Short mmCIF file of C-alpha atoms and ligand atoms in Angstrom, two decimals:
data_model
loop_
_atom_site.label_atom_id
_atom_site.label_comp_id
_atom_site.label_asym_id
_atom_site.label_seq_id
_atom_site.Cartn_x
_atom_site.Cartn_y
_atom_site.Cartn_z
CA MET A 114 -117.44 23.91 131.70
CA THR A 115 -119.86 25.62 128.70
CA ALA A 116 -117.51 26.58 125.60
CA LEU A 117 -117.92 30.61 125.15
CA PRO A 118 -118.45 31.62 121.92
CA LEU A 119 -115.81 32.60 119.75
CA PRO A 120 -115.08 35.94 120.15
CA ARG A 121 -115.94 38.41 117.24
CA TRP A 122 -112.88 40.17 116.46
CA GLU A 123 -114.02 44.08 114.70
CA GLN A 124 -111.68 44.66 111.55
CA PRO A 125 -112.10 48.04 110.51
CA ARG A 126 -111.38 48.35 107.42
CA THR A 127 -109.92 51.53 107.11
CA ARG A 128 -105.91 52.30 107.97
CA PRO A 129 -105.99 56.17 108.07
CA MET A 130 -102.63 58.11 106.63
CA PRO A 131 -100.06 58.78 109.45
CA LEU A 132 -100.30 62.75 110.13
CA PRO A 133 -97.94 65.35 110.97
CA PHE A 134 -96.56 64.06 114.26
CA SER A 135 -96.67 67.09 117.27
CA TRP A 136 -96.25 65.81 121.00
CA ALA A 137 -99.18 68.86 121.29
CA ASP A 138 -101.16 67.16 119.58
CA GLN A 139 -100.48 64.18 121.68
CA GLU A 140 -101.30 66.08 124.72
CA ARG A 141 -104.29 67.49 123.63
CA HIS A 142 -105.40 63.14 122.46
CA LEU A 143 -104.59 62.18 125.69
CA VAL A 144 -106.55 64.62 127.15
CA ARG A 145 -109.51 64.50 125.65
CA HIS A 146 -109.45 60.46 125.96
CA LEU A 147 -108.97 60.78 129.71
CA SER A 148 -111.14 63.55 130.80
CA ALA A 149 -114.54 61.30 128.65
CA LEU A 150 -112.60 57.97 130.71
CA ILE A 151 -113.40 59.84 134.25
CA ARG A 152 -117.38 60.97 132.40
CA LEU A 153 -118.06 57.31 132.25
CA ASP A 154 -119.08 56.26 135.69
CA THR A 155 -117.48 52.88 136.48
CA SER A 156 -117.54 53.11 140.27
CA ASN A 157 -116.88 49.01 141.26
CA PRO A 158 -119.37 48.14 142.11
CA PRO A 159 -121.21 48.00 139.59
CA GLY A 160 -118.89 48.34 137.24
CA ASN A 161 -120.40 49.29 134.09
CA GLU A 162 -117.27 48.71 132.48
CA VAL A 163 -118.43 48.66 128.98
CA ALA A 164 -119.11 52.74 128.46
CA VAL A 165 -115.20 52.77 128.75
CA ALA A 166 -114.77 49.51 126.40
CA ARG A 167 -117.07 51.27 124.13
CA HIS A 168 -115.21 54.03 124.03
CA LEU A 169 -111.84 52.46 123.16
CA ALA A 170 -113.52 49.80 120.78
CA ARG A 171 -115.20 53.24 118.91
CA GLU A 172 -111.20 54.77 119.12
CA LEU A 173 -109.78 52.05 117.96
CA ALA A 174 -112.17 51.68 114.85
CA ARG A 175 -110.94 54.93 113.44
CA SER A 176 -107.72 53.93 114.16
CA GLY A 177 -107.94 50.89 112.03
CA ILE A 178 -107.14 48.18 114.36
CA ALA A 179 -108.32 45.12 115.26
CA HIS A 180 -110.04 45.00 118.72
CA THR A 181 -112.89 42.59 120.52
CA VAL A 182 -115.30 43.50 123.65
CA LEU A 183 -115.85 40.32 126.29
CA GLU A 184 -118.76 40.57 128.49
CA ALA A 185 -117.68 37.86 131.55
CA SER A 186 -121.45 39.42 132.49
CA PRO A 187 -123.84 42.18 131.47
CA GLY A 188 -121.85 45.14 131.66
CA ARG A 189 -118.89 44.19 132.49
CA ALA A 190 -116.76 44.31 129.22
CA ASN A 191 -113.40 43.51 128.87
CA LEU A 192 -111.38 45.02 125.56
CA VAL A 193 -108.71 43.56 124.37
CA ALA A 194 -107.14 44.92 120.98
CA ARG A 195 -104.25 43.87 118.65
CA LEU A 196 -101.47 45.49 116.50
CA PRO A 197 -99.95 42.73 114.59
CA GLY A 198 -96.38 42.19 114.41
CA SER A 199 -93.61 39.88 112.55
CA GLY A 200 -93.93 36.96 114.54
CA GLN A 201 -90.63 37.55 116.07
CA GLU A 202 -90.83 37.50 119.32
CA PRO A 203 -93.96 36.65 121.89
CA PRO A 204 -96.56 39.47 122.18
CA LEU A 205 -96.18 42.59 124.41
CA MET A 206 -99.29 43.67 126.54
CA LEU A 207 -100.20 47.41 127.50
CA LEU A 208 -102.90 46.54 130.57
CA GLY A 209 -105.54 48.72 132.35
CA HIS A 210 -108.46 48.84 134.01
CA ALA A 211 -111.44 49.78 133.49
CA ASP A 212 -113.07 50.27 137.15
CA VAL A 213 -112.79 52.84 139.69
CA VAL A 214 -113.29 52.45 143.54
CA GLY A 215 -116.18 54.30 144.30
CA ALA A 216 -116.06 57.98 145.19
CA GLN A 217 -117.58 58.94 148.57
CA PRO A 218 -119.26 62.96 148.82
CA GLY A 219 -117.41 64.75 151.14
CA GLY A 220 -113.99 66.15 150.97
CA TRP A 221 -114.27 66.72 146.54
CA SER A 222 -113.29 70.72 145.16
CA ARG A 223 -115.07 69.22 141.76
CA PRO A 224 -117.94 66.68 141.30
CA PRO A 225 -115.90 63.23 141.00
CA PHE A 226 -116.82 62.18 137.40
CA SER A 227 -116.29 66.26 135.67
CA GLY A 228 -113.32 64.86 134.17
CA GLU A 229 -112.66 68.35 134.29
CA VAL A 230 -109.46 70.24 133.15
CA ALA A 231 -108.10 72.90 135.13
CA ASP A 232 -104.62 74.54 136.24
CA GLY A 233 -102.80 72.32 134.10
CA ARG A 234 -104.67 68.75 135.39
CA VAL A 235 -107.36 66.29 135.13
CA TRP A 236 -109.56 66.08 137.96
CA GLY A 237 -111.82 62.88 138.80
CA ARG A 238 -112.23 59.68 140.42
CA GLY A 239 -109.12 56.87 138.27
CA ALA A 240 -107.29 60.33 136.41
CA LEU A 241 -104.28 58.66 138.61
CA ASP A 242 -106.05 55.17 139.30
CA MET A 243 -106.07 54.26 136.68
CA LYS A 244 -107.63 55.99 133.79
CA GLY A 245 -104.63 57.95 132.90
CA GLN A 246 -102.43 54.91 132.02
CA VAL A 247 -105.39 53.75 130.08
CA ALA A 248 -105.43 56.68 128.20
CA ALA A 249 -101.80 56.88 127.18
CA SER A 250 -101.36 53.18 126.32
CA LEU A 251 -104.32 53.69 124.19
CA LEU A 252 -102.82 56.67 122.67
CA ILE A 253 -99.35 55.13 121.99
CA VAL A 254 -101.26 51.98 119.77
CA GLN A 255 -103.17 54.56 117.94
CA LEU A 256 -99.50 56.27 116.62
CA LEU A 257 -97.77 52.80 116.38
CA ALA A 258 -100.95 51.84 114.06
CA ALA A 259 -101.03 55.43 112.08
CA HIS A 260 -96.98 55.71 111.90
CA ARG A 261 -97.03 52.27 110.53
CA ILE A 262 -94.11 51.36 112.74
CA ARG A 263 -92.73 47.93 112.07
CA LEU A 264 -93.36 45.60 115.39
CA ASN A 265 -90.86 42.47 115.54
CA ARG A 266 -94.47 41.51 118.30
CA ASP A 267 -97.82 41.72 118.46
CA VAL A 268 -98.40 44.31 121.02
CA LEU A 269 -102.13 44.11 122.62
CA LEU A 270 -103.54 46.37 125.03
CA VAL A 271 -105.76 44.67 127.39
CA VAL A 272 -108.38 46.97 129.65
CA THR A 273 -110.22 44.80 132.10
CA ALA A 274 -113.09 44.74 134.49
CA ASP A 275 -113.58 44.37 138.48
CA GLU A 276 -110.26 44.75 138.79
CA GLU A 277 -110.89 47.16 142.39
CA ALA A 278 -112.78 44.24 143.71
CA GLY A 279 -110.53 41.47 143.30
CA SER A 280 -109.92 40.94 139.01
CA ARG A 281 -113.22 37.86 139.27
CA LEU A 282 -115.03 39.49 135.83
CA GLY A 283 -111.92 41.03 134.08
CA ALA A 284 -107.95 39.79 134.62
CA TYR A 285 -108.84 36.11 136.00
CA TRP A 286 -111.82 35.53 133.54
CA LEU A 287 -109.80 36.81 130.61
CA TRP A 288 -107.28 34.52 131.45
CA GLU A 289 -109.65 31.49 132.11
CA ASN A 290 -111.72 32.12 129.29
CA HIS A 291 -109.58 33.33 126.27
CA ARG A 292 -106.13 32.69 127.49
CA SER A 293 -105.14 32.69 123.96
CA LEU A 294 -105.78 36.43 123.83
CA VAL A 295 -103.82 37.70 126.25
CA GLU A 296 -101.06 35.35 126.28
CA ALA A 297 -97.85 37.35 126.41
CA GLU A 298 -94.13 37.33 127.29
CA PHE A 299 -94.15 40.19 129.74
CA ALA A 300 -97.24 43.10 130.40
CA PHE A 301 -96.66 47.15 131.61
CA ASN A 302 -99.66 47.74 134.10
CA GLU A 303 -100.29 50.12 137.21
CA GLY A 304 -98.24 49.83 140.11
CA GLY A 305 -95.07 51.57 139.59
CA GLY A 306 -93.56 54.41 138.61
CA GLN A 307 -93.43 56.51 141.10
CA ARG A 308 -90.98 59.06 141.69
CA PHE A 309 -88.46 59.84 144.39
CA MET A 310 -85.63 62.22 145.22
CA THR A 311 -82.85 60.91 146.92
CA PRO A 312 -79.36 62.15 147.64
CA GLY A 313 -78.03 60.61 145.03
CA GLY A 314 -80.44 61.29 142.29
CA PRO A 315 -84.09 60.52 141.16
CA VAL A 316 -85.81 57.06 141.39
CA TYR A 317 -88.57 55.73 139.68
CA THR A 318 -90.02 52.64 140.55
CA VAL A 319 -90.94 49.49 138.78
CA GLN A 320 -92.96 47.04 140.09
CA VAL A 321 -91.33 43.60 139.70
CA ALA A 322 -93.40 41.42 141.62
CA GLU A 323 -96.58 42.10 144.36
CA LYS A 324 -97.63 40.34 147.73
CA GLY A 325 -100.33 37.78 147.94
CA SER A 326 -103.01 37.78 150.62
CA ALA A 327 -104.13 36.61 154.06
CA ARG A 328 -107.47 37.51 155.54
CA MET A 329 -107.83 36.39 158.54
CA ARG A 330 -110.21 36.64 161.64
CA VAL A 331 -109.72 36.68 164.95
CA THR A 332 -112.33 36.04 167.51
CA ALA A 333 -112.97 35.98 171.26
CA HIS A 334 -114.96 34.84 173.06
CA GLY A 335 -116.36 35.58 176.75
CA ARG A 336 -119.43 35.27 179.60
CA GLY A 337 -122.16 37.38 178.24
CA GLY A 338 -124.77 39.05 180.55
CA HIS A 339 -126.18 42.54 182.00
CA ALA A 340 -124.11 45.22 181.20
CA SER A 341 -124.95 46.90 183.96
CA VAL A 342 -122.43 44.53 186.17
CA PRO A 343 -118.86 45.48 185.20
CA ARG A 344 -116.40 42.17 184.48
CA SER A 345 -112.70 42.49 183.93
CA GLU A 346 -113.24 39.84 181.46
CA SER A 347 -114.89 39.65 178.44
CA ALA A 348 -114.59 38.98 175.13
CA VAL A 349 -114.31 42.86 173.80
CA PHE A 350 -111.26 43.44 176.20
CA THR A 351 -109.55 39.76 175.63
CA LEU A 352 -109.71 40.62 171.92
CA ALA A 353 -108.33 44.55 172.99
CA GLU A 354 -105.54 42.56 174.78
CA ALA A 355 -105.05 40.89 171.34
CA LEU A 356 -104.97 43.93 168.87
CA LEU A 357 -101.76 45.44 171.45
CA ARG A 358 -100.12 42.29 171.19
CA LEU A 359 -100.35 42.57 167.27
CA ARG A 360 -99.28 46.55 167.21
CA ALA A 361 -95.96 45.43 169.29
CA PHE A 362 -95.46 42.25 167.14
CA ALA A 363 -92.32 42.71 165.24
CA PRO A 364 -92.39 39.93 162.49
CA GLU A 365 -89.24 38.46 161.06
CA SER A 366 -87.93 39.64 158.17
CA VAL A 367 -87.47 38.06 155.06
CA LEU A 368 -85.09 38.97 152.45
CA LEU A 369 -85.60 37.90 148.92
CA PRO A 370 -83.12 38.78 146.00
CA ALA A 371 -85.71 41.50 144.42
CA SER A 372 -85.58 43.33 148.17
CA ARG A 373 -81.86 42.86 148.35
CA ARG A 374 -81.36 44.04 145.22
CA MET A 375 -83.91 47.75 146.06
CA LEU A 376 -81.87 47.75 149.34
CA GLY A 377 -78.52 47.81 146.76
CA ILE A 378 -79.49 50.91 144.90
CA LEU A 379 -81.28 52.63 147.80
CA ALA A 380 -77.74 52.40 149.35
CA ASP A 381 -75.82 53.45 146.38
CA LEU A 382 -78.19 56.34 146.54
CA HIS A 383 -77.82 57.11 150.25
CA PRO A 384 -74.40 58.20 150.88
CA GLY A 385 -72.79 58.46 154.30
CA THR A 386 -75.93 57.60 157.50
CA GLY A 387 -78.43 56.28 154.91
CA ALA A 388 -75.88 54.13 153.48
CA GLN A 389 -74.24 52.88 156.43
CA ALA A 390 -78.18 52.07 158.11
CA ILE A 391 -78.93 50.09 154.68
CA GLU A 392 -75.44 47.83 154.94
CA GLN A 393 -76.76 46.81 158.60
CA LEU A 394 -79.97 46.25 157.88
CA LEU A 395 -79.11 43.72 155.02
CA LYS A 396 -76.52 42.34 157.13
CA ASP A 397 -78.96 41.50 160.20
CA PRO A 398 -82.37 42.41 159.07
CA THR A 399 -85.14 43.09 161.41
CA TRP A 400 -88.16 44.95 161.82
CA ASP A 401 -86.97 47.79 163.72
CA ARG A 402 -84.08 48.63 161.54
CA ALA A 403 -86.06 48.65 158.36
CA ASN A 404 -88.78 50.74 160.38
CA SER A 405 -86.00 53.20 161.82
CA LEU A 406 -84.06 53.97 158.18
CA PRO A 407 -83.09 57.32 157.30
CA ILE A 408 -84.80 57.72 153.42
CA ASP A 409 -87.88 59.15 152.18
CA PRO A 410 -90.82 57.51 154.43
CA VAL A 411 -92.84 56.63 151.67
CA LEU A 412 -89.51 54.50 150.09
CA ARG A 413 -89.58 53.02 154.30
CA GLU A 414 -93.04 52.16 153.88
CA PHE A 415 -91.76 50.01 150.86
CA VAL A 416 -88.70 48.58 152.02
CA VAL A 417 -90.46 47.07 155.21
CA ALA A 418 -93.48 46.08 153.16
CA GLY A 419 -91.01 44.31 151.23
CA LEU A 420 -89.19 42.96 154.09
CA HIS A 421 -92.19 41.34 155.69
CA ASN A 422 -95.66 39.29 155.67
CA THR A 423 -97.94 42.25 157.48
CA ALA A 424 -101.23 42.22 159.41
CA THR A 425 -103.38 45.27 159.71
CA ALA A 426 -106.78 45.40 161.80
CA THR A 427 -109.75 46.72 159.86
CA LEU A 428 -113.11 45.75 160.72
CA LEU A 429 -114.21 45.55 164.38
CA SER A 430 -117.06 43.88 165.60
CA ALA A 431 -118.71 43.40 169.21
CA GLY A 432 -121.91 43.18 170.41
CA GLN A 433 -125.56 43.72 169.50
CA ARG A 434 -127.29 46.18 171.81
CA PRO A 435 -126.08 48.54 174.16
CA ASN A 436 -126.90 47.06 177.55
CA VAL A 437 -126.03 43.45 176.89
CA VAL A 438 -121.98 42.20 177.24
CA PRO A 439 -121.19 40.27 173.85
CA VAL A 440 -120.07 36.55 174.14
CA GLU A 441 -118.25 37.13 171.22
CA ALA A 442 -115.91 40.18 169.67
CA SER A 443 -114.08 39.68 165.99
CA VAL A 444 -111.60 41.65 164.17
CA VAL A 445 -110.56 40.98 160.15
CA LEU A 446 -107.12 41.66 159.74
CA ASP A 447 -105.71 42.44 156.19
CA GLY A 448 -102.20 40.04 155.84
CA ARG A 449 -100.01 40.49 152.92
CA LEU A 450 -97.53 37.99 151.61
CA LEU A 451 -94.52 38.44 150.29
CA PRO A 452 -93.97 36.50 147.02
CA GLY A 453 -94.30 32.30 147.79
CA GLU A 454 -94.77 33.15 150.82
CA LEU A 455 -98.44 30.34 152.43
CA PRO A 456 -101.15 31.69 153.98
CA ASP A 457 -101.71 29.22 156.37
CA ARG A 458 -97.65 29.39 157.69
CA TRP A 459 -98.85 33.45 158.55
CA VAL A 460 -101.86 32.50 160.01
CA ALA A 461 -99.71 30.08 162.72
CA GLU A 462 -97.66 32.86 163.14
CA VAL A 463 -100.05 35.89 163.55
CA GLN A 464 -101.84 33.37 166.54
CA ARG A 465 -98.59 32.80 168.21
CA ALA A 466 -98.40 36.50 168.21
CA VAL A 467 -101.82 37.26 169.65
CA GLY A 468 -101.68 34.66 172.29
CA ASP A 469 -104.06 31.72 172.47
CA ARG A 470 -106.97 33.75 174.13
CA VAL A 471 -108.02 34.27 171.40
CA GLU A 472 -108.77 32.48 167.48
CA VAL A 473 -106.85 33.21 164.71
CA GLU A 474 -108.55 31.66 161.00
CA LEU A 475 -107.96 31.81 157.60
CA LEU A 476 -111.23 33.90 155.27
CA HIS A 477 -109.37 33.96 152.00
CA GLY A 478 -105.71 33.56 151.08
CA ARG A 479 -103.81 33.61 147.89
CA VAL A 480 -100.01 33.09 147.19
CA SER A 481 -98.50 35.28 145.01
CA HIS A 482 -96.34 34.72 141.99
CA ALA A 483 -93.18 34.89 140.96
CA VAL A 484 -90.70 37.80 140.70
CA HIS A 485 -90.22 39.17 137.60
CA ASP A 486 -86.75 40.70 137.55
CA ASP A 487 -85.56 40.02 134.26
CA PRO A 488 -82.49 41.99 133.79
CA GLU A 489 -82.63 42.70 130.13
CA LEU A 490 -86.05 43.92 130.81
CA LEU A 491 -85.24 46.28 133.56
CA ARG A 492 -82.13 46.90 132.01
CA VAL A 493 -84.28 48.50 128.72
CA LEU A 494 -86.67 50.30 131.21
CA GLY A 495 -83.63 51.69 133.20
CA ASP A 496 -82.25 52.73 130.34
CA THR A 497 -85.82 54.92 129.11
CA VAL A 498 -85.95 57.04 132.07
CA ALA A 499 -82.95 57.87 131.99
CA ALA A 500 -83.34 58.90 128.70
CA HIS A 501 -86.28 61.47 129.63
CA GLU A 502 -84.41 62.45 133.30
CA PRO A 503 -81.21 62.44 132.77
CA GLY A 504 -79.13 60.47 135.86
CA ALA A 505 -82.32 58.84 136.79
CA ARG A 506 -82.24 55.91 137.48
CA LEU A 507 -85.38 52.52 138.19
CA LEU A 508 -85.79 51.53 141.92
CA PRO A 509 -87.48 47.78 140.91
CA TYR A 510 -90.03 46.86 144.17
CA ILE A 511 -92.52 44.45 145.35
CA ASN A 512 -95.75 46.17 145.35
CA PRO A 513 -97.56 45.85 148.67
CA ALA A 514 -100.80 45.98 147.09
CA ALA A 515 -102.46 43.78 144.21
CA THR A 516 -103.10 44.09 140.42
CA ASP A 517 -103.99 42.46 137.94
CA ALA A 518 -100.76 40.84 137.78
CA ARG A 519 -102.45 38.39 139.67
CA ALA A 520 -104.01 37.10 137.34
CA PHE A 521 -101.37 36.13 134.74
CA PRO A 522 -99.05 34.24 136.45
CA GLU A 523 -97.29 33.42 133.11
CA THR A 524 -96.60 36.53 131.57
CA LYS A 525 -94.47 39.16 133.25
CA VAL A 526 -96.36 42.09 134.56
CA LEU A 527 -94.31 45.50 135.26
CA GLY A 528 -95.98 47.99 137.14
CA PHE A 529 -95.02 50.90 135.05
CA PHE A 530 -96.12 54.32 134.48
CA PRO A 531 -93.61 57.13 135.44
CA SER A 532 -94.49 60.15 136.85
CA ALA A 533 -92.77 63.45 136.41
CA SER A 534 -93.68 64.39 139.92
CA ASP A 535 -93.07 63.49 143.27
CA ALA A 536 -94.62 60.11 144.70
CA ASP A 537 -96.86 62.42 147.26
CA ILE A 538 -99.09 62.51 144.46
CA MET A 539 -99.98 59.25 144.57
CA ARG A 540 -101.48 59.53 148.12
CA LEU A 541 -104.06 61.28 146.12
CA ILE A 542 -105.43 57.27 145.14
CA HIS A 543 -108.84 56.26 146.15
CA ALA A 544 -108.37 59.91 147.57
CA PRO A 545 -111.04 62.40 147.51
CA ASP A 546 -109.79 65.25 145.27
CA GLU A 547 -108.26 62.43 142.84
CA HIS A 548 -106.44 64.29 139.60
CA ALA A 549 -103.98 64.22 137.96
CA ARG A 550 -100.82 66.89 135.96
CA ILE A 551 -101.02 66.72 132.16
CA THR A 552 -97.06 66.80 132.43
CA ASP A 553 -96.81 63.66 134.97
CA LEU A 554 -98.97 61.63 131.84
CA MET A 555 -97.33 63.09 128.82
CA PHE A 556 -94.07 61.82 131.00
CA GLY A 557 -95.64 58.45 131.62
CA GLY A 558 -96.86 58.03 128.07
CA LYS A 559 -93.47 59.35 126.37
CA CYS A 560 -91.77 56.69 128.79
CA LEU A 561 -93.99 53.87 128.57
CA LEU A 562 -94.05 54.59 123.96
CA ASP A 563 -90.17 54.64 124.35
CA ALA A 564 -90.20 51.05 126.22
CA VAL A 565 -92.22 49.62 123.91
CA LEU A 566 -90.65 51.04 121.10
CA ARG A 567 -87.60 49.76 122.76
CA LEU A 568 -88.67 45.91 123.03
CA SER A 569 -90.62 45.65 119.83
CA THR A 570 -88.82 47.78 117.22
ZN1 ZN B 109 -105.58 49.85 139.89
#
């Protein structure tokens, strides 16, 4: 491997004077930045994250914060900024990604890259995933710098490229090529902060782990021929039967300590029948019990995903001509693995489930790394949410999806950006009309700032 040139740090000389502080001013800054970031189209592919990196670099320069822009390939830029602390504790990272999934033209009531501000919301692709949290993280380092907060550790702002397409030119590239710049004890990232109202009060999720993956292909073979002669046996029918078996498949439940803790908190919050059902599930976990818990349906999805490896059929393919019986039919399964599970083992289990008339092969697998449930860190985050909404509790969970956390095996990456609105709003992620409520952004920003102050001062 050829050595990369050492990154050139921009160290602005000016340090702005602390300004009189008002939350109304912070809100204006946050909205202005988010709107500007949305207008920079970073649909991946092609990404073009350098536009966001430059915008952030200009802002950081204005605040006198050292930073560097590192391109993994032309246009695919990552930004690292560092606010120095005393070095007493290892660094804390505010992590975010600059790219967004593209936007299909249909279904949007406002252009997806308008960044329009209307009805108390900022509209456009990336408002929730995750330029809102990036804008808030920028604001936080700017505030820490402007108010000359004495930090007991360095605070890093790391904004990556390529998260939506696997993190290869972003988080993985940074970890492999510039590790010393992004080493941190823990990081706050996307993937948590959804609010749920339960009978026992509000909870906010925090991602303490995420699932690994096992992408598979299931292939059926059969005799080909002219489609004018119908047959009861064909690759297409064999595949269809395998898919029906997959639908009926109830994978074995695995109760990791992180899920046990989550269920314990949920039992507290659902007195009566909810708690009874959860107790039953804890004693004898099964797919059916998890799927019939009498709790909020989205929370139930998290419970189910946190107890099971899964396989979801996504891409079907068979045949090339309408009048030819294909000799092969296949489907891609998106498999998700609990932390520590091995892809090969899950492939073998799926093979048993769909039967031996089809072949299951692993296309790509990744083991998810550890669960980051440091009790002291979770206590601090729990105190933080309770300080911002009296009575609120923290709900550590295993994110079924993947984030940049996958690329930082030695950092405790937690998904934490609390949103004041109920979790329904998260349904807009990757969907048309994505938007963020300004009150949610401010709530998330205040919680995140508070957590950083509790942990770094
Ligand atoms: Zn994201």
